[in-house]
Coordinates of C-alpha atoms and ligand atoms in Angstrom, one line a residue:
M2 CA 0.0 0.0 0.0
T3 CA 1.5 3.4 -1.0
R4 CA 1.6 6.1 1.7
A5 CA -0.6 9.1 1.4
R6 CA 1.1 12.3 0.1
I7 CA 0.5 15.6 1.9
L8 CA 1.6 19.0 0.8
V9 CA 2.1 21.6 3.6
T10 CA 2.3 25.1 2.1
T11 CA 4.1 26.8 5.1
P12 CA 6.0 25.3 8.0
I13 CA 3.7 24.8 11.1
P14 CA 4.5 24.3 14.7
E15 CA 4.4 20.9 16.5
P16 CA 2.6 18.5 16.9
G17 CA 1.3 18.7 13.3
P18 CA 4.6 17.9 11.6
S19 CA 5.2 14.7 13.7
L20 CA 1.6 13.6 13.3
L21 CA 1.8 14.1 9.5
A22 CA 5.2 12.4 9.2
A23 CA 3.9 9.3 11.0
A24 CA 1.0 8.9 8.6
A25 CA 2.1 10.1 5.2
D26 CA 4.9 11.3 3.0
V27 CA 5.0 15.0 3.7
T28 CA 6.4 17.9 1.6
V29 CA 6.7 21.2 3.4
L30 CA 7.4 24.2 1.3
D31 CA 10.2 26.5 2.7
A32 CA 8.4 29.7 1.7
P33 CA 4.7 30.4 1.1
P34 CA 4.0 29.6 -2.6
S35 CA 2.7 32.1 -5.1
Y36 CA -0.7 31.4 -6.5
A37 CA 0.7 30.0 -9.7
E38 CA 3.1 27.7 -7.8
L39 CA 0.4 26.4 -5.5
A40 CA -2.0 25.8 -8.5
A41 CA 0.7 23.8 -10.3
L42 CA 1.5 21.8 -7.2
C43 CA -2.2 21.0 -6.6
A44 CA -2.7 20.0 -10.2
S45 CA 0.5 17.9 -10.3
G46 CA -1.2 14.7 -9.1
D47 CA 1.7 14.4 -6.6
Y48 CA -0.4 15.1 -3.5
D49 CA -3.6 13.7 -2.0
V50 CA -4.2 16.6 0.4
V51 CA -2.9 20.1 0.8
L52 CA -2.6 21.8 4.2
T53 CA -3.1 25.5 3.6
Q54 CA -2.8 28.9 5.3
L55 CA -5.1 31.9 5.0
R56 CA -2.7 33.5 2.6
D57 CA -3.2 30.6 0.1
R58 CA -5.9 31.5 -2.3
I59 CA -7.8 28.3 -3.2
D60 CA -10.2 29.6 -5.8
A61 CA -12.5 27.9 -8.4
E62 CA -9.8 28.1 -11.1
L63 CA -7.2 26.4 -8.9
L64 CA -9.7 23.8 -7.7
G65 CA -10.9 23.1 -11.3
R66 CA -7.4 21.7 -12.1
A67 CA -6.6 20.3 -8.7
K68 CA -6.0 16.6 -8.2
V69 CA -6.2 16.6 -4.4
R70 CA -9.1 15.1 -2.4
G71 CA -8.9 17.5 0.5
V72 CA -7.8 21.0 1.6
S73 CA -7.0 21.3 5.3
N74 CA -7.0 25.0 6.3
F75 CA -4.8 26.0 9.3
A76 CA -7.6 28.4 10.6
V77 CA -11.2 28.5 11.6
G78 CA -12.0 30.9 8.8
Y79 CA -12.0 29.6 5.3
N80 CA -12.8 32.6 3.1
N81 CA -9.5 31.9 1.3
I82 CA -11.2 28.8 -0.2
D83 CA -14.0 28.6 -2.6
V84 CA -16.0 26.0 -0.7
A85 CA -18.8 25.7 -3.2
A86 CA -16.2 25.0 -6.0
A87 CA -14.5 22.5 -3.8
T88 CA -17.7 20.7 -3.0
E89 CA -18.6 20.7 -6.7
R90 CA -15.2 19.0 -7.4
G91 CA -15.7 16.4 -4.5
I92 CA -12.9 18.1 -2.5
V93 CA -13.4 18.2 1.3
V94 CA -12.3 21.3 3.2
G95 CA -11.3 21.2 6.8
N96 CA -10.8 23.9 9.4
T97 CA -9.8 24.4 13.1
P98 CA -12.9 25.6 15.1
G99 CA -13.1 26.2 18.8
V100 CA -9.4 26.0 19.9
L101 CA -8.8 29.6 19.1
T102 CA -12.0 31.1 20.5
D103 CA -10.7 32.4 23.8
A104 CA -7.4 33.6 22.4
T105 CA -9.2 35.7 19.7
A106 CA -11.7 37.0 22.2
D107 CA -8.8 38.1 24.4
V108 CA -7.5 40.1 21.4
A109 CA -11.0 41.7 20.9
M110 CA -11.0 42.7 24.6
L111 CA -7.4 43.9 24.3
L112 CA -8.5 46.1 21.4
I113 CA -11.5 47.4 23.3
L114 CA -9.3 48.3 26.3
G115 CA -6.4 49.5 24.2
T116 CA -8.5 51.9 22.1
A117 CA -10.5 53.1 25.0
R118 CA -7.4 53.9 27.1
R119 CA -5.2 55.1 24.1
V120 CA -2.5 52.5 24.8
V121 CA -0.5 53.1 21.6
E122 CA -0.3 56.8 22.1
A123 CA 0.6 56.3 25.8
D124 CA 3.3 53.7 25.0
R125 CA 4.8 56.0 22.3
M126 CA 4.8 59.0 24.7
V127 CA 6.8 57.0 27.3
R128 CA 9.3 55.6 24.8
E129 CA 9.9 58.9 23.1
G130 CA 10.7 60.6 26.3
R131 CA 7.6 62.8 26.3
F132 CA 6.3 61.6 29.7
H133 CA 7.1 64.4 32.2
G134 CA 5.2 63.1 35.2
W135 CA 1.5 62.6 36.3
E136 CA -0.9 65.2 35.0
P137 CA -4.6 65.6 35.7
E138 CA -5.5 65.7 32.0
L139 CA -2.8 63.5 30.4
L140 CA -4.2 61.1 27.8
L141 CA -7.8 60.9 29.0
G142 CA -9.7 58.1 27.5
A143 CA -13.1 56.4 27.6
D144 CA -14.6 54.2 30.2
V145 CA -15.3 50.5 29.4
S146 CA -17.4 49.6 32.4
G147 CA -21.0 50.7 32.0
R148 CA -20.6 51.2 28.3
T149 CA -22.4 49.3 25.6
L150 CA -20.7 46.6 23.5
G151 CA -22.4 45.6 20.3
L152 CA -21.5 42.3 18.8
A153 CA -22.0 41.6 15.1
G154 CA -22.6 37.9 15.1
F155 CA -23.1 35.8 18.2
G156 CA -21.0 32.7 17.5
R157 CA -18.1 31.2 19.4
I158 CA -15.8 34.2 19.5
A159 CA -18.5 36.8 20.0
R160 CA -19.8 34.8 23.0
A161 CA -16.3 34.5 24.5
T162 CA -16.0 38.3 24.0
A163 CA -19.4 38.8 25.7
R164 CA -18.2 36.7 28.6
R165 CA -15.2 39.0 29.0
A166 CA -17.2 42.2 28.5
L167 CA -19.8 41.2 31.1
G168 CA -16.9 40.7 33.5
F169 CA -15.9 44.3 32.9
G170 CA -19.4 45.5 33.7
M171 CA -20.4 46.3 30.1
E172 CA -23.9 46.1 28.7
V173 CA -23.8 43.6 25.8
L174 CA -26.1 43.7 22.7
F175 CA -25.8 41.5 19.7
A176 CA -27.1 41.1 16.2
P177 CA -27.0 37.4 15.2
R178 CA -26.6 37.5 11.4
P179 CA -26.0 41.1 10.4
P180 CA -27.1 42.9 8.3
G181 CA -30.0 40.5 8.3
D182 CA -31.8 39.1 11.4
R183 CA -33.0 35.8 12.7
P184 CA -34.9 34.8 15.9
V185 CA -32.8 33.6 18.9
E186 CA -34.5 31.6 21.7
D187 CA -33.3 31.7 25.3
A188 CA -32.2 28.0 24.9
E189 CA -29.8 29.1 22.2
L190 CA -28.4 31.8 24.4
G191 CA -27.7 29.4 27.2
E192 CA -25.6 31.1 29.9
F193 CA -26.2 34.5 28.3
A194 CA -30.0 34.4 28.6
G195 CA -31.1 37.5 30.4
R196 CA -27.6 38.9 30.4
V197 CA -27.3 40.1 26.7
R198 CA -29.9 41.6 24.4
K199 CA -30.6 40.8 20.8
V200 CA -31.2 43.9 18.6
E201 CA -31.4 44.5 14.9
W202 CA -28.3 45.5 13.0
G203 CA -29.4 49.2 12.7
E204 CA -30.0 49.5 16.4
L205 CA -26.7 47.7 17.2
V206 CA -24.8 50.2 15.0
A207 CA -26.5 53.3 16.4
S208 CA -26.4 52.3 20.1
S209 CA -23.0 50.7 20.6
D210 CA -20.1 52.5 22.3
F211 CA -17.9 49.6 21.0
L212 CA -19.0 47.8 17.9
S213 CA -17.1 44.5 17.6
L214 CA -17.2 42.3 14.5
H215 CA -17.4 38.5 14.7
V216 CA -18.9 37.3 11.4
P217 CA -17.1 35.3 8.7
L218 CA -16.2 37.0 5.5
A219 CA -19.0 36.1 3.0
E220 CA -20.9 37.9 0.2
E221 CA -23.4 39.2 2.8
T222 CA -20.7 40.5 5.1
H223 CA -18.3 42.1 2.6
H224 CA -18.2 45.8 3.6
L225 CA -20.8 45.2 6.3
V226 CA -19.3 48.4 7.8
D227 CA -19.2 51.0 5.1
A228 CA -19.4 54.8 5.0
R229 CA -23.2 54.7 5.6
V230 CA -22.9 52.4 8.6
L231 CA -20.0 54.5 10.0
A232 CA -22.1 57.6 9.7
R233 CA -24.8 56.0 11.8
M234 CA -22.4 55.2 14.7
K235 CA -22.0 57.5 17.7
P236 CA -19.2 60.0 17.2
S237 CA -17.8 58.6 20.5
A238 CA -18.0 55.0 19.2
I239 CA -15.1 52.7 18.7
L240 CA -15.0 50.0 16.0
I241 CA -13.2 46.7 16.8
N242 CA -12.5 44.2 14.0
T243 CA -11.0 40.7 14.8
A244 CA -13.1 39.0 12.1
R245 CA -11.8 39.7 8.5
G246 CA -10.5 42.9 7.0
P247 CA -13.0 43.1 4.0
V248 CA -15.9 43.1 6.5
V249 CA -15.0 46.8 6.8
D250 CA -14.6 49.3 4.0
E251 CA -11.1 50.4 5.2
A252 CA -10.8 53.5 3.0
A253 CA -14.2 54.7 4.4
L254 CA -13.0 53.9 7.9
V255 CA -9.9 56.0 7.4
E256 CA -12.1 58.9 6.3
A257 CA -14.4 58.4 9.3
L258 CA -11.5 58.4 11.8
R259 CA -10.0 61.5 10.2
A260 CA -13.3 63.3 10.2
G261 CA -14.3 62.3 13.7
T262 CA -17.4 60.4 12.5
I263 CA -16.3 57.8 15.0
A264 CA -13.7 58.1 17.8
A265 CA -11.3 55.2 17.2
A266 CA -10.7 51.7 15.8
G267 CA -8.9 48.6 17.0
L268 CA -8.0 46.3 14.1
D269 CA -6.4 42.8 14.0
V270 CA -7.3 42.3 10.4
F271 CA -7.1 44.4 7.2
E272 CA -8.8 44.6 3.9
D273 CA -5.8 43.7 1.8
E274 CA -3.4 42.1 4.3
P275 CA -0.5 42.8 4.8
L276 CA -1.2 46.2 3.1
L277 CA -3.0 49.0 5.0
A278 CA -5.3 51.5 3.5
P279 CA -3.5 54.8 2.8
G280 CA -3.5 57.0 5.9
L281 CA -4.5 54.3 8.4
A282 CA -1.1 53.8 9.9
E283 CA -0.7 57.6 10.5
L284 CA -4.0 57.9 12.5
P285 CA -3.3 58.2 16.3
N286 CA -6.8 56.9 17.2
T287 CA -6.1 53.4 16.1
V288 CA -4.6 50.2 17.6
L289 CA -3.3 48.0 14.7
L290 CA -2.3 44.4 15.2
P291 CA -0.8 42.0 12.6
H292 CA -3.6 39.4 12.6
I293 CA -2.6 37.7 15.9
G294 CA -6.0 36.7 17.2
S295 CA -5.0 33.1 17.6
A296 CA -1.3 33.7 18.2
T297 CA -0.5 32.0 21.5
V298 CA 1.9 29.0 21.7
P299 CA -0.8 26.5 23.0
V300 CA -3.4 27.7 20.5
R301 CA -1.2 27.4 17.5
A302 CA -0.2 23.9 18.6
E303 CA -3.8 22.9 18.8
M304 CA -4.5 24.4 15.4
S305 CA -1.5 22.4 14.1
R306 CA -2.9 19.3 15.7
L307 CA -6.4 19.7 14.3
S308 CA -5.3 20.7 10.8
A309 CA -2.9 17.7 10.7
L310 CA -5.6 15.3 11.9
N311 CA -8.0 16.7 9.3
A312 CA -5.4 16.2 6.6
I313 CA -4.5 12.7 7.7
A314 CA -8.2 11.7 7.7
M315 CA -8.8 13.2 4.3
A316 CA -5.7 11.4 2.9
A317 CA -7.1 8.1 4.2
G318 CA -10.5 8.8 2.5
Q319 CA -12.2 9.5 5.8
T320 CA -14.3 12.6 6.4
P321 CA -12.3 14.6 8.9
E322 CA -13.7 15.7 12.3
H323 CA -13.8 19.3 11.3
A324 CA -15.1 19.3 7.7
V325 CA -16.7 22.4 6.4
N326 CA -18.4 20.6 3.5
P327 CA -18.7 16.9 4.4
Q328 CA -21.3 16.7 1.7
A329 CA -18.5 16.9 -0.8
W330 CA -18.0 13.2 -0.2
S331 CA -21.5 12.2 0.5
E332 CA -21.8 11.2 -3.1
P333 CA -19.2 9.1 -5.0
V334 CA -16.1 11.3 -4.9
R335 CA -15.5 12.8 -8.4
G336 CA -12.3 14.6 -7.9
A337 CA -10.7 12.2 -5.4
R338 CA -7.4 10.5 -6.1
S339 CA -6.8 7.2 -4.3
S340 CA -3.9 7.2 -1.8
S341 CA -3.6 3.4 -1.7
Ligands
NAP425 P1 -18.8 31.1 14.4 O1 -18.9 30.4 15.7 O2 -19.2 30.2 13.2 O3 -19.7 32.4 14.4 C1 -20.0 33.1 13.3 C2 -21.1 34.1 13.5 O4 -21.4 34.8 12.3 C3 -22.5 33.5 13.9 O5 -23.2 34.4 14.7 C4 -23.1 33.3 12.6 O6 -24.6 33.3 12.6 C5 -22.7 34.5 11.9 N1 -22.7 34.3 10.4 C6 -22.4 33.2 9.7 N2 -22.5 33.4 8.4 C7 -22.9 34.7 8.3 C8 -23.3 35.5 7.1 N3 -23.2 35.0 5.9 N4 -23.8 36.7 7.3 C9 -23.9 37.2 8.6 N5 -23.6 36.5 9.7 C10 -23.1 35.2 9.5 O7 -17.4 31.6 14.1 P2 -16.2 32.0 15.1 O8 -15.4 30.8 15.5 O9 -16.8 32.9 16.1 O10 -15.3 32.9 14.1 C11 -15.8 34.0 13.5 C12 -14.8 34.6 12.5 O11 -13.7 35.2 13.2 C13 -14.1 33.6 11.6 O12 -14.9 33.3 10.5 C14 -12.8 34.3 11.2 O13 -13.0 35.0 10.0 C15 -12.6 35.2 12.4 N6 -11.4 34.8 13.1 C16 -10.3 35.7 13.2 C17 -9.2 35.4 14.0 C18 -8.1 36.3 14.1 O14 -7.0 35.9 14.2 N7 -8.3 37.6 14.1 C19 -9.2 34.2 14.7 C20 -10.2 33.3 14.5 C21 -11.3 33.6 13.8 P3 -25.4 31.9 12.8 O15 -25.2 31.5 14.2 O16 -26.8 32.3 12.4 O17 -24.8 30.9 11.8
GLV426 C1 -7.7 33.2 11.8 O1 -7.9 34.3 11.4 C2 -8.6 32.1 11.7 O2 -9.6 32.2 11.0 O3 -8.3 31.1 12.3

């Protein structure tokens, strides 16, 4: 029986490499591949499964020529992959849900606190020797306790953020599927029943002191926060984005921050990563992080483990534990290449 062949587009931390090596012949690329390189590798017939990163664009064109049976993404989000096209081709897509929920919510809370208390401006002042001692009106910020946090989406990371915010004495509102709506029963709210309040997207936008985004990037959520939405926010409001950059119209955000339409923004993600919209980096009322929501040692190890186990299962022809589109294999697999 031949061993499965797995392509890993970027080196990942342990335990993934050891798990993969025990189960398959593994090729790890030294440097992230270009789109053309990755497309050629996936089309080569040399690999059963590819383990990808968010920067790897797995679109319909690439999938149309691919001879892999699975794509295991090292992330919970999978907007870099055209899942409909993968399903059509009989290619299963895996992701890493759950293990990064608390770490990412920590970063949302960090951005809430960091923007409210002007941490970047304060840090710079100290480092640049401009701190001359305690002053009654030095770097006054906003309170967090008693203020209203609006959560766009109420999935895993939004709930973990709500848990933290309630601990800080915030009032928590949420819109479950913005910009649309859907009913949410108390049973679905679980521990949050009676402690958070569901509102429609328009009300969330208008009444939040902090508006924090927790939806996946999809057609419906692209530019969910645009110039019109920013104009409906309070002038004192702060926008927090740990979801995906294109959920916000970043050029419109720069304008809104310049004009004082809103007070500040805390961003872990950007519309065209790693590039920033012109002017964003110069704005003092921003806290900008390089997409580090899940970046703790234990969490990245868990993501490594899950993505490796997903890849190994796919290579063996088994639906992985975390399959985004298990239906891709519910019919005879069209695009699959046998590994044995
Ligand atoms: P989740 O548990 O699946 O929650 C997603 C939420 O968005 C749910 O409330 C869901 O509503 C809603 N939603 C789903 N599809 C939608 C659509 N098309 N339009 C509007 N709302 C929609 O996901 P999660 O684990 O919390 O992760 C959320 C996102 O965070 C990920 O997709 C990823 O992009 C991002 N993320 C970023 C980092 C980082 O490093 N900054 C780390 C992890 C994740 P329903 O309940 O009705 O389905
Ligand atoms: C990170 O952004 C993820 O989706 O895991």
